[in-house]
Amino acid sequence: ATVVGRKRDTDGNLVGRSNQNPIMDTSIYLAAFPDGSTQEFAANVIAESLYSQVDSEGNEYLLLDEIIDHKKDGSAVSLDDAFVHDPD
């Protein structure tokens, strides 16, 4: 999803209050999904989602969805010639 902006009430005012501390931030944001749908999320939910995808050093964890257009040529190791080296 992509965050596309802050939610506004019927008078055009922003919903919630921003705060540098994500736990205290009550802002509501709109997120757009690839299928065209949108959904509202609280700032602290977005922050929690972001923090859950990185480790203590800031390295990002990504999940692989699929591999497309894969092919191999003659230089690939065959299963009969493959082996695993376990240093332990």
Short mmCIF file of N, CA, C and O in Angstrom, two decimals:
data_model
loop_
_atom_site.label_atom_id
_atom_site.label_comp_id
_atom_site.label_asym_id
_atom_site.label_seq_id
_atom_site.Cartn_x
_atom_site.Cartn_y
_atom_site.Cartn_z
N ALA A 1 0.84 -1.19 0.00
CA ALA A 1 0.00 0.00 0.00
C ALA A 1 0.88 1.24 0.00
O ALA A 1 2.03 1.21 0.44
N THR A 2 0.32 2.32 -0.48
CA THR A 2 1.00 3.60 -0.49
C THR A 2 0.16 4.62 0.27
O THR A 2 -1.03 4.76 0.01
N VAL A 3 0.78 5.30 1.23
CA VAL A 3 0.07 6.35 1.97
C VAL A 3 -0.08 7.54 1.04
O VAL A 3 0.90 8.05 0.50
N VAL A 4 -1.33 7.97 0.83
CA VAL A 4 -1.59 9.04 -0.13
C VAL A 4 -1.94 10.37 0.52
O VAL A 4 -2.00 11.38 -0.17
N GLY A 5 -2.16 10.39 1.83
CA GLY A 5 -2.44 11.66 2.49
C GLY A 5 -3.18 11.48 3.79
O GLY A 5 -3.54 10.36 4.18
N ARG A 6 -3.41 12.61 4.45
CA ARG A 6 -4.16 12.61 5.70
C ARG A 6 -5.66 12.62 5.41
O ARG A 6 -6.12 13.18 4.43
N LYS A 7 -6.41 11.99 6.29
CA LYS A 7 -7.87 12.01 6.18
C LYS A 7 -8.37 13.38 6.67
O LYS A 7 -7.83 13.96 7.61
N ARG A 8 -9.41 13.86 6.01
CA ARG A 8 -10.04 15.13 6.40
C ARG A 8 -11.50 14.89 6.72
O ARG A 8 -12.14 14.02 6.14
N ASP A 9 -12.03 15.71 7.65
CA ASP A 9 -13.45 15.60 7.98
C ASP A 9 -14.28 16.35 6.94
O ASP A 9 -13.74 16.86 5.94
N THR A 10 -15.58 16.43 7.14
CA THR A 10 -16.47 17.05 6.15
C THR A 10 -16.20 18.54 5.97
O THR A 10 -16.55 19.11 4.94
N ASP A 11 -15.55 19.18 6.97
CA ASP A 11 -15.21 20.60 6.86
C ASP A 11 -13.81 20.83 6.29
O ASP A 11 -13.37 21.97 6.17
N GLY A 12 -13.11 19.76 5.95
CA GLY A 12 -11.78 19.88 5.37
C GLY A 12 -10.66 19.92 6.39
O GLY A 12 -9.51 20.12 6.03
N ASN A 13 -10.99 19.73 7.65
CA ASN A 13 -9.97 19.73 8.71
C ASN A 13 -9.32 18.35 8.81
O ASN A 13 -9.98 17.32 8.63
N LEU A 14 -8.03 18.35 9.11
CA LEU A 14 -7.31 17.10 9.28
C LEU A 14 -7.87 16.34 10.49
O LEU A 14 -8.19 16.94 11.50
N VAL A 15 -7.97 15.02 10.36
CA VAL A 15 -8.48 14.18 11.45
C VAL A 15 -7.31 13.74 12.31
O VAL A 15 -6.31 13.24 11.81
N GLY A 16 -7.42 13.95 13.63
CA GLY A 16 -6.37 13.58 14.58
C GLY A 16 -5.33 14.66 14.72
O GLY A 16 -5.35 15.68 14.03
N ARG A 17 -4.40 14.41 15.65
CA ARG A 17 -3.32 15.36 15.91
C ARG A 17 -1.97 14.68 15.72
O ARG A 17 -1.75 13.59 16.21
N SER A 18 -1.08 15.38 15.02
CA SER A 18 0.28 14.87 14.82
C SER A 18 1.08 15.00 16.10
O SER A 18 0.86 15.92 16.90
N ASN A 19 2.03 14.09 16.30
CA ASN A 19 2.93 14.15 17.42
C ASN A 19 4.21 13.45 17.01
O ASN A 19 4.16 12.45 16.29
N GLN A 20 5.36 13.95 17.44
CA GLN A 20 6.63 13.32 17.09
C GLN A 20 6.73 11.91 17.65
O GLN A 20 7.40 11.05 17.10
N ASN A 21 6.06 11.65 18.76
CA ASN A 21 6.02 10.32 19.35
C ASN A 21 4.90 9.54 18.67
O ASN A 21 3.73 9.90 18.80
N PRO A 22 5.23 8.48 17.93
CA PRO A 22 4.19 7.75 17.19
C PRO A 22 3.07 7.21 18.07
O PRO A 22 1.94 7.07 17.63
N ILE A 23 3.37 6.92 19.33
CA ILE A 23 2.33 6.41 20.24
C ILE A 23 1.30 7.49 20.55
O ILE A 23 0.12 7.19 20.74
N MET A 24 1.73 8.73 20.57
CA MET A 24 0.83 9.85 20.89
C MET A 24 0.16 10.44 19.64
O MET A 24 -0.73 11.26 19.76
N ASP A 25 0.59 10.04 18.47
CA ASP A 25 0.06 10.58 17.22
C ASP A 25 -1.31 9.95 16.92
O ASP A 25 -1.42 8.74 16.80
N THR A 26 -2.34 10.79 16.83
CA THR A 26 -3.69 10.29 16.56
C THR A 26 -4.13 10.57 15.12
O THR A 26 -5.30 10.41 14.79
N SER A 27 -3.20 10.97 14.28
CA SER A 27 -3.50 11.27 12.88
C SER A 27 -4.03 10.03 12.17
O SER A 27 -3.61 8.92 12.44
N ILE A 28 -4.95 10.26 11.24
CA ILE A 28 -5.48 9.18 10.40
C ILE A 28 -5.02 9.45 8.97
O ILE A 28 -5.15 10.57 8.47
N TYR A 29 -4.48 8.41 8.33
CA TYR A 29 -3.98 8.52 6.97
C TYR A 29 -4.76 7.61 6.03
O TYR A 29 -5.33 6.61 6.46
N LEU A 30 -4.78 7.98 4.76
CA LEU A 30 -5.41 7.16 3.73
C LEU A 30 -4.32 6.42 2.98
O LEU A 30 -3.32 7.00 2.57
N ALA A 31 -4.53 5.11 2.80
CA ALA A 31 -3.58 4.28 2.07
C ALA A 31 -4.27 3.71 0.84
O ALA A 31 -5.40 3.24 0.91
N ALA A 32 -3.60 3.78 -0.31
CA ALA A 32 -4.13 3.25 -1.57
C ALA A 32 -3.44 1.91 -1.85
O ALA A 32 -2.23 1.77 -1.69
N PHE A 33 -4.23 0.94 -2.28
CA PHE A 33 -3.74 -0.39 -2.59
C PHE A 33 -3.69 -0.59 -4.09
O PHE A 33 -4.39 0.09 -4.84
N PRO A 34 -2.88 -1.55 -4.56
CA PRO A 34 -2.75 -1.78 -6.00
C PRO A 34 -4.07 -2.07 -6.71
O PRO A 34 -4.20 -1.78 -7.90
N ASP A 35 -5.05 -2.62 -5.99
CA ASP A 35 -6.33 -2.92 -6.64
C ASP A 35 -7.24 -1.70 -6.75
O ASP A 35 -8.36 -1.80 -7.22
N GLY A 36 -6.75 -0.52 -6.31
CA GLY A 36 -7.51 0.71 -6.41
C GLY A 36 -8.30 1.07 -5.16
O GLY A 36 -8.83 2.17 -5.06
N SER A 37 -8.37 0.18 -4.20
CA SER A 37 -9.11 0.46 -2.98
C SER A 37 -8.29 1.34 -2.05
O SER A 37 -7.06 1.42 -2.17
N THR A 38 -8.95 2.04 -1.15
CA THR A 38 -8.28 2.85 -0.14
C THR A 38 -8.79 2.44 1.23
O THR A 38 -9.91 1.95 1.37
N GLN A 39 -7.94 2.64 2.24
CA GLN A 39 -8.31 2.30 3.60
C GLN A 39 -7.67 3.30 4.54
O GLN A 39 -6.61 3.84 4.25
N GLU A 40 -8.32 3.53 5.68
CA GLU A 40 -7.82 4.47 6.68
C GLU A 40 -6.97 3.71 7.69
O GLU A 40 -7.32 2.62 8.11
N PHE A 41 -5.83 4.34 8.08
CA PHE A 41 -4.96 3.76 9.10
C PHE A 41 -4.50 4.86 10.04
O PHE A 41 -4.18 5.96 9.62
N ALA A 42 -4.43 4.52 11.33
CA ALA A 42 -3.89 5.45 12.32
C ALA A 42 -2.37 5.51 12.16
O ALA A 42 -1.73 4.54 11.75
N ALA A 43 -1.80 6.67 12.47
CA ALA A 43 -0.35 6.86 12.32
C ALA A 43 0.44 5.84 13.12
O ALA A 43 1.44 5.32 12.64
N ASN A 44 -0.03 5.50 14.33
CA ASN A 44 0.73 4.55 15.13
C ASN A 44 0.69 3.14 14.53
O ASN A 44 1.62 2.37 14.68
N VAL A 45 -0.37 2.79 13.81
CA VAL A 45 -0.45 1.49 13.13
C VAL A 45 0.55 1.45 11.98
O VAL A 45 1.24 0.45 11.78
N ILE A 46 0.66 2.56 11.24
CA ILE A 46 1.62 2.64 10.14
C ILE A 46 3.05 2.55 10.69
O ILE A 46 3.88 1.80 10.18
N ALA A 47 3.31 3.29 11.77
CA ALA A 47 4.65 3.26 12.38
C ALA A 47 4.99 1.86 12.89
O ALA A 47 6.10 1.37 12.68
N GLU A 48 4.04 1.20 13.53
CA GLU A 48 4.26 -0.16 14.03
C GLU A 48 4.58 -1.12 12.88
O GLU A 48 5.46 -1.96 12.98
N SER A 49 3.88 -0.96 11.78
CA SER A 49 4.13 -1.81 10.62
C SER A 49 5.53 -1.58 10.06
O SER A 49 6.24 -2.53 9.72
N LEU A 50 5.95 -0.32 9.98
CA LEU A 50 7.29 -0.01 9.48
C LEU A 50 8.37 -0.56 10.42
O LEU A 50 9.34 -1.16 9.97
N TYR A 51 8.20 -0.33 11.72
CA TYR A 51 9.19 -0.81 12.69
C TYR A 51 9.28 -2.32 12.72
O TYR A 51 10.33 -2.88 12.98
N SER A 52 8.18 -3.02 12.44
CA SER A 52 8.20 -4.48 12.48
C SER A 52 8.94 -5.07 11.29
O SER A 52 9.25 -6.26 11.30
N GLN A 53 9.25 -4.26 10.28
CA GLN A 53 9.93 -4.75 9.08
C GLN A 53 11.43 -4.49 9.09
O GLN A 53 12.11 -4.78 8.11
N VAL A 54 11.96 -3.94 10.20
CA VAL A 54 13.40 -3.69 10.29
C VAL A 54 13.93 -4.24 11.61
O VAL A 54 13.21 -4.36 12.59
N ASP A 55 15.22 -4.58 11.62
CA ASP A 55 15.84 -5.04 12.85
C ASP A 55 16.43 -3.86 13.61
O ASP A 55 16.28 -2.70 13.21
N SER A 56 17.12 -4.14 14.72
CA SER A 56 17.66 -3.08 15.57
C SER A 56 18.73 -2.24 14.88
O SER A 56 19.02 -1.13 15.31
N GLU A 57 19.30 -2.75 13.77
CA GLU A 57 20.31 -2.00 13.03
C GLU A 57 19.73 -1.29 11.81
O GLU A 57 20.47 -0.71 11.02
N GLY A 58 18.41 -1.39 11.62
CA GLY A 58 17.78 -0.72 10.49
C GLY A 58 17.75 -1.53 9.21
O GLY A 58 17.37 -1.01 8.17
N ASN A 59 18.16 -2.80 9.26
CA ASN A 59 18.11 -3.65 8.08
C ASN A 59 16.66 -4.05 7.82
O ASN A 59 15.95 -4.47 8.73
N GLU A 60 16.26 -3.95 6.58
CA GLU A 60 14.87 -4.19 6.20
C GLU A 60 14.65 -5.66 5.84
O GLU A 60 15.48 -6.29 5.21
N TYR A 61 13.51 -6.18 6.28
CA TYR A 61 13.12 -7.53 5.92
C TYR A 61 12.10 -7.45 4.81
O TYR A 61 11.09 -6.77 4.92
N LEU A 62 12.34 -8.13 3.72
CA LEU A 62 11.41 -8.16 2.61
C LEU A 62 10.96 -9.60 2.37
O LEU A 62 11.74 -10.53 2.48
N LEU A 63 9.71 -9.76 2.06
CA LEU A 63 9.19 -11.08 1.74
C LEU A 63 9.08 -11.22 0.24
O LEU A 63 8.62 -10.33 -0.45
N LEU A 64 9.50 -12.36 -0.26
CA LEU A 64 9.45 -12.63 -1.68
C LEU A 64 8.07 -13.15 -2.03
O LEU A 64 7.59 -14.11 -1.45
N ASP A 65 7.43 -12.52 -2.98
CA ASP A 65 6.09 -12.93 -3.40
C ASP A 65 6.16 -14.00 -4.46
O ASP A 65 5.50 -15.03 -4.36
N GLU A 66 6.95 -13.77 -5.49
CA GLU A 66 7.07 -14.77 -6.55
C GLU A 66 8.28 -14.46 -7.43
O GLU A 66 8.81 -13.37 -7.40
N ILE A 67 8.70 -15.46 -8.18
CA ILE A 67 9.75 -15.30 -9.18
C ILE A 67 9.10 -15.50 -10.53
O ILE A 67 8.42 -16.50 -10.75
N ILE A 68 9.29 -14.55 -11.43
CA ILE A 68 8.70 -14.67 -12.76
C ILE A 68 9.81 -14.67 -13.81
O ILE A 68 10.91 -14.18 -13.56
N ASP A 69 9.51 -15.22 -14.96
CA ASP A 69 10.45 -15.26 -16.09
C ASP A 69 11.79 -15.90 -15.73
O ASP A 69 12.85 -15.45 -16.15
N HIS A 70 11.75 -16.98 -14.95
CA HIS A 70 12.98 -17.68 -14.59
C HIS A 70 13.33 -18.71 -15.66
O HIS A 70 12.47 -19.40 -16.17
N LYS A 71 14.59 -18.78 -15.98
CA LYS A 71 15.07 -19.83 -16.87
C LYS A 71 16.53 -20.08 -16.53
O LYS A 71 17.18 -19.24 -15.93
N LYS A 72 17.02 -21.25 -16.87
CA LYS A 72 18.43 -21.53 -16.62
C LYS A 72 19.10 -21.94 -17.92
O LYS A 72 18.45 -22.41 -18.86
N ASP A 73 20.41 -21.73 -17.95
CA ASP A 73 21.16 -22.13 -19.13
C ASP A 73 22.04 -23.34 -18.77
O ASP A 73 21.92 -23.89 -17.69
N GLY A 74 22.91 -23.73 -19.64
CA GLY A 74 23.75 -24.90 -19.43
C GLY A 74 24.76 -24.76 -18.31
O GLY A 74 25.37 -25.75 -17.90
N SER A 75 24.98 -23.56 -17.78
CA SER A 75 25.98 -23.37 -16.74
C SER A 75 25.44 -23.66 -15.34
O SER A 75 26.20 -23.66 -14.38
N ALA A 76 24.15 -23.91 -15.20
CA ALA A 76 23.56 -24.20 -13.89
C ALA A 76 24.01 -25.57 -13.39
O ALA A 76 24.21 -26.50 -14.16
N VAL A 77 24.18 -25.71 -12.07
CA VAL A 77 24.57 -26.98 -11.47
C VAL A 77 23.36 -27.90 -11.45
O VAL A 77 22.29 -27.52 -10.99
N SER A 78 23.52 -29.12 -11.92
CA SER A 78 22.41 -30.07 -11.90
C SER A 78 22.21 -30.60 -10.48
O SER A 78 23.12 -30.54 -9.65
N LEU A 79 21.04 -31.14 -10.20
CA LEU A 79 20.77 -31.68 -8.88
C LEU A 79 21.70 -32.84 -8.55
O LEU A 79 22.10 -33.03 -7.39
N ASP A 80 22.09 -33.62 -9.54
CA ASP A 80 23.00 -34.75 -9.31
C ASP A 80 24.40 -34.28 -8.90
O ASP A 80 25.10 -34.98 -8.17
N ASP A 81 24.82 -33.11 -9.35
CA ASP A 81 26.15 -32.59 -9.04
C ASP A 81 26.17 -31.63 -7.85
O ASP A 81 27.22 -31.16 -7.43
N ALA A 82 25.00 -31.33 -7.29
CA ALA A 82 24.90 -30.36 -6.21
C ALA A 82 25.27 -31.00 -4.87
O ALA A 82 25.11 -32.20 -4.67
N PHE A 83 25.79 -30.19 -3.96
CA PHE A 83 26.07 -30.65 -2.60
C PHE A 83 25.98 -29.46 -1.67
O PHE A 83 26.03 -28.30 -2.09
N VAL A 84 25.83 -29.73 -0.37
CA VAL A 84 25.74 -28.68 0.66
C VAL A 84 26.93 -28.85 1.57
O VAL A 84 27.18 -29.95 2.09
N HIS A 85 27.64 -27.76 1.81
CA HIS A 85 28.78 -27.78 2.74
C HIS A 85 28.32 -27.21 4.07
O HIS A 85 27.93 -26.07 4.16
N ASP A 86 28.36 -28.04 5.13
CA ASP A 86 27.97 -27.62 6.47
C ASP A 86 29.24 -27.48 7.30
O ASP A 86 29.90 -28.49 7.59
N PRO A 87 29.64 -26.27 7.68
CA PRO A 87 30.90 -26.08 8.39
C PRO A 87 30.91 -26.67 9.81
O PRO A 87 31.96 -26.81 10.41
N ASP A 88 29.77 -27.04 10.34
CA ASP A 88 29.73 -27.59 11.72
C ASP A 88 29.99 -29.05 11.77
O ASP A 88 29.65 -29.93 11.23
#
